[in-house]
GROMACS .gro file of C-alpha atoms in nm:
model
  197
    1MET     CA    1  -8.191  -4.384  19.679
    2LEU     CA    2  -8.258  -4.349  20.054
    3TRP     CA    3  -8.339  -4.038  20.257
    4ARG     CA    4  -8.361  -4.048  20.633
    5VAL     CA    5  -8.462  -3.791  20.890
    6LEU     CA    6  -8.385  -3.877  21.251
    7LEU     CA    7  -8.564  -3.676  21.521
    8SER     CA    8  -8.432  -3.826  21.842
    9ALA     CA    9  -8.269  -3.515  21.989
   10PRO     CA   10  -8.384  -3.448  22.345
   11LEU     CA   11  -8.612  -3.153  22.400
   12ALA     CA   12  -8.485  -2.865  22.611
   13VAL     CA   13  -8.652  -2.584  22.801
   14VAL     CA   14  -8.472  -2.262  22.888
   15ALA     CA   15  -8.628  -2.038  23.154
   16ALA     CA   16  -8.541  -1.672  23.194
   17VAL     CA   17  -8.570  -1.489  23.525
   18PRO     CA   18  -8.723  -1.141  23.497
   19GLY     CA   19  -8.479  -0.871  23.602
   20THR     CA   20  -8.164  -1.073  23.539
   21PRO     CA   21  -7.945  -1.056  23.228
   22ALA     CA   22  -7.990  -1.335  22.976
   23ALA     CA   23  -7.702  -1.581  22.962
   24GLU     CA   24  -7.606  -1.806  22.678
   25THR     CA   25  -7.667  -2.174  22.741
   26PRO     CA   26  -7.345  -2.371  22.676
   27THR     CA   27  -7.351  -2.691  22.477
   28GLN     CA   28  -7.256  -3.019  22.646
   29SER     CA   29  -6.897  -2.993  22.518
   30GLU     CA   30  -6.861  -2.630  22.636
   31ARG     CA   31  -6.985  -2.682  22.992
   32ASP     CA   32  -6.743  -2.612  23.273
   33PRO     CA   33  -6.636  -2.942  23.436
   34SER     CA   34  -6.632  -2.770  23.776
   35ARG     CA   35  -7.011  -2.743  23.758
   36GLU     CA   36  -7.218  -3.036  23.871
   37ILE     CA   37  -7.584  -3.108  23.927
   38SER     CA   38  -7.648  -3.189  24.292
   39GLY     CA   39  -7.986  -3.222  24.459
   40GLY     CA   40  -8.172  -3.049  24.176
   41ALA     CA   41  -7.960  -2.733  24.187
   42GLU     CA   42  -7.651  -2.632  23.991
   43MET     CA   43  -7.339  -2.570  24.197
   44ALA     CA   44  -7.050  -2.364  24.060
   45THR     CA   45  -6.706  -2.347  24.216
   46GLU     CA   46  -6.528  -2.019  24.155
   47THR     CA   47  -6.189  -1.896  24.274
   48GLU     CA   48  -6.169  -1.577  24.479
   49ASP     CA   49  -5.885  -1.324  24.446
   50ASP     CA   50  -5.701  -1.484  24.739
   51GLY     CA   51  -5.708  -1.830  24.574
   52THR     CA   52  -5.982  -1.980  24.794
   53ALA     CA   53  -6.278  -2.153  24.635
   54ALA     CA   54  -6.626  -2.013  24.682
   55GLN     CA   55  -6.940  -2.211  24.600
   56GLN     CA   56  -7.254  -2.045  24.477
   57GLY     CA   57  -7.587  -2.223  24.461
   58HIS     CA   58  -7.772  -2.147  24.139
   59GLY     CA   59  -8.141  -2.222  24.160
   60GLN     CA   60  -8.140  -2.296  24.531
   61PRO     CA   61  -8.360  -2.097  24.764
   62GLY     CA   62  -8.140  -1.818  24.896
   63GLY     CA   63  -7.865  -1.894  24.645
   64ARG     CA   64  -7.706  -1.613  24.446
   65ASP     CA   65  -7.626  -1.582  24.078
   66ASP     CA   66  -7.300  -1.434  23.945
   67ASP     CA   67  -7.450  -1.084  23.942
   68GLY     CA   68  -7.556  -1.111  24.309
   69ALA     CA   69  -7.930  -1.143  24.236
   70SER     CA   70  -8.130  -1.414  24.411
   71ALA     CA   71  -8.196  -1.715  24.191
   72LEU     CA   72  -8.566  -1.766  24.132
   73VAL     CA   73  -8.553  -2.056  23.888
   74GLY     CA   74  -8.354  -2.374  23.950
   75VAL     CA   75  -8.270  -2.655  23.714
   76PRO     CA   76  -8.599  -2.743  23.544
   77PRO     CA   77  -8.745  -3.088  23.610
   78PRO     CA   78  -8.754  -3.342  23.325
   79LEU     CA   79  -9.019  -3.262  23.066
   80ALA     CA   80  -9.351  -3.438  23.111
   81LEU     CA   81  -9.369  -3.517  22.737
   82SER     CA   82  -9.054  -3.629  22.556
   83VAL     CA   83  -8.921  -3.851  22.277
   84TYR     CA   84  -8.906  -4.220  22.378
   85GLU     CA   85  -8.770  -4.432  22.090
   86PRO     CA   86  -8.599  -4.273  21.786
   87MET     CA   87  -8.838  -4.088  21.553
   88TYR     CA   88  -8.760  -4.113  21.182
   89PHE     CA   89  -8.897  -4.099  20.827
   90ILE     CA   90  -8.718  -4.307  20.560
   91VAL     CA   91  -8.802  -4.292  20.188
   92GLY     CA   92  -8.658  -4.516  19.915
   93GLY     CA   93  -8.659  -4.875  19.797
   94ASP     CA   94  -8.535  -5.112  19.526
   95GLU     CA   95  -8.870  -5.184  19.360
   96GLY     CA   96  -9.078  -4.870  19.379
   97PHE     CA   97  -9.104  -4.579  19.613
   98ASN     CA   98  -9.177  -4.675  19.976
   99ALA     CA   99  -9.154  -4.512  20.316
  100LYS     CA  100  -9.112  -4.627  20.673
  101PHE     CA  101  -9.164  -4.395  20.966
  102GLN     CA  102  -9.186  -4.410  21.342
  103ILE     CA  103  -9.324  -4.174  21.603
  104SER     CA  104  -9.264  -4.238  21.972
  105LEU     CA  105  -9.347  -4.025  22.276
  106ARG     CA  106  -9.346  -4.083  22.649
  107PHE     CA  107  -9.539  -3.901  22.919
  108ARG     CA  108  -9.420  -3.870  23.280
  109MET     CA  109  -9.735  -3.941  23.482
  110PHE     CA  110  -9.651  -3.760  23.808
  111ASP     CA  111  -9.466  -3.435  23.871
  112ASP     CA  112  -9.170  -3.478  24.107
  113GLN     CA  113  -9.283  -3.167  24.300
  114GLY     CA  114  -9.643  -3.287  24.345
  115PRO     CA  115  -9.787  -3.397  24.681
  116LEU     CA  116  -9.807  -3.765  24.582
  117ALA     CA  117  -9.443  -3.770  24.466
  118GLN     CA  118  -9.338  -3.607  24.794
  119ARG     CA  119  -9.489  -3.903  24.984
  120LEU     CA  120  -9.383  -4.172  24.733
  121PRO     CA  121  -9.058  -4.051  24.569
  122TRP     CA  122  -9.037  -4.342  24.323
  123ILE     CA  123  -9.370  -4.253  24.161
  124ASP     CA  124  -9.227  -3.966  23.954
  125ASP     CA  125  -9.042  -4.229  23.745
  126LEU     CA  126  -9.366  -4.384  23.610
  127TYR     CA  127  -9.430  -4.329  23.239
  128LEU     CA  128  -9.684  -4.400  22.966
  129SER     CA  129  -9.553  -4.426  22.612
  130TYR     CA  130  -9.696  -4.461  22.264
  131SER     CA  131  -9.493  -4.571  21.962
  132GLN     CA  132  -9.612  -4.635  21.609
  133THR     CA  133  -9.418  -4.777  21.314
  134SER     CA  134  -9.575  -4.775  20.966
  135LEU     CA  135  -9.476  -4.908  20.623
  136TRP     CA  136  -9.622  -4.687  20.349
  137ASP     CA  137  -9.639  -4.793  19.982
  138LEU     CA  138  -9.595  -4.467  19.792
  139ASN     CA  139  -9.563  -4.645  19.455
  140GLU     CA  140  -9.932  -4.742  19.435
  141LEU     CA  141 -10.191  -4.492  19.313
  142SER     CA  142 -10.383  -4.489  19.644
  143SER     CA  143 -10.061  -4.499  19.856
  144PRO     CA  144 -10.183  -4.760  20.107
  145PHE     CA  145 -10.023  -4.838  20.442
  146ARG     CA  146  -9.895  -5.197  20.415
  147ASP     CA  147  -9.838  -5.249  20.787
  148THR     CA  148  -9.864  -5.049  21.107
  149SER     CA  149  -9.760  -5.151  21.459
  150TYR     CA  150  -9.902  -4.975  21.765
  151ARG     CA  151  -9.704  -5.010  22.089
  152PRO     CA  152  -9.843  -4.854  22.409
  153ARG     CA  153  -9.646  -4.915  22.731
  154LEU     CA  154  -9.669  -4.847  23.104
  155PHE     CA  155  -9.327  -4.856  23.268
  156TYR     CA  156  -9.092  -4.746  23.544
  157SER     CA  157  -8.770  -4.581  23.427
  158HIS     CA  158  -8.489  -4.457  23.649
  159ASP     CA  159  -8.183  -4.346  23.448
  160ASP     CA  160  -7.945  -4.300  23.740
  161LEU     CA  161  -7.982  -4.605  23.965
  162LEU     CA  162  -7.609  -4.658  24.034
  163ARG     CA  163  -7.290  -4.468  23.945
  164PHE     CA  164  -6.943  -4.612  23.896
  165ASP     CA  165  -6.598  -4.477  23.813
  166GLY     CA  166  -6.651  -4.136  23.970
  167GLY     CA  167  -6.991  -4.086  23.806
  168ARG     CA  168  -6.872  -4.146  23.449
  169VAL     CA  169  -7.054  -4.480  23.423
  170ARG     CA  170  -7.421  -4.499  23.518
  171LEU     CA  171  -7.662  -4.790  23.550
  172GLY     CA  172  -8.033  -4.733  23.486
  173LEU     CA  173  -8.345  -4.949  23.506
  174GLU     CA  174  -8.655  -4.971  23.290
  175ALA     CA  175  -8.926  -5.228  23.360
  176GLY     CA  176  -9.289  -5.241  23.260
  177PHE     CA  177  -9.578  -5.381  23.060
  178GLY     CA  178  -9.603  -5.341  22.684
  179HIS     CA  179  -9.857  -5.428  22.416
  180GLU     CA  180  -9.795  -5.447  22.041
  181SER     CA  181 -10.069  -5.484  21.783
  182ASN     CA  182 -10.139  -5.414  21.418
  183GLY     CA  183 -10.490  -5.292  21.508
  184ARG     CA  184 -10.669  -5.550  21.293
  185ASP     CA  185 -10.908  -5.828  21.387
  186GLY     CA  186 -10.975  -6.179  21.265
  187ALA     CA  187 -10.715  -6.366  21.060
  188GLU     CA  188 -10.509  -6.050  21.001
  189SER     CA  189 -10.471  -5.976  21.373
  190ARG     CA  190 -10.124  -5.968  21.526
  191SER     CA  191 -10.094  -5.897  21.898
  192THR     CA  192  -9.832  -5.945  22.170
  193ASN     CA  193  -9.830  -5.858  22.541
  194MET     CA  194  -9.503  -5.850  22.734
  195LEU     CA  195  -9.346  -5.782  23.070
  196TYR     CA  196  -8.989  -5.660  23.038
  197VAL     CA  197  -8.685  -5.540  23.235
   0.00000   0.00000   0.00000
């Protein structure tokens, strides 16, 4: 018997502007293909009564929403703390009752609107991450952890380095320094340092 819980869904933040009506947030499959993200602001193309297209900037300074009110909040920046590798908890086993679980978070070190990121635009793609994978023996009376791996990393990650085929195919880059250890010393120590791309 095997149960698995996977918690790798991206986190989302929805901001409401005081004085404007609340709008439902469409899912990825319901989004209008005429909308695109450009320069940190959402652009919508709408057709006027005479058949001409009118663009409205949502979230841009001076842009207007559908109800004519000025937009105060643009597209939010990426969250500073987010899921890095898949997070899961698995229970089961052939000989006894065991569990394996992993937690993994990443932290964006610099805000893209901060003064340092304004001078050095690439710096807002620097991250610290921490991942931990543990094997837990639930069959024993004391329920000991049989093995745990700790994996801190410092890395650069840019998800949208190049676009191909009209933006449908993207090429990203992740490069950095990682360390993996079981946290023990002496003969039971296991440790690896790596540079990766």
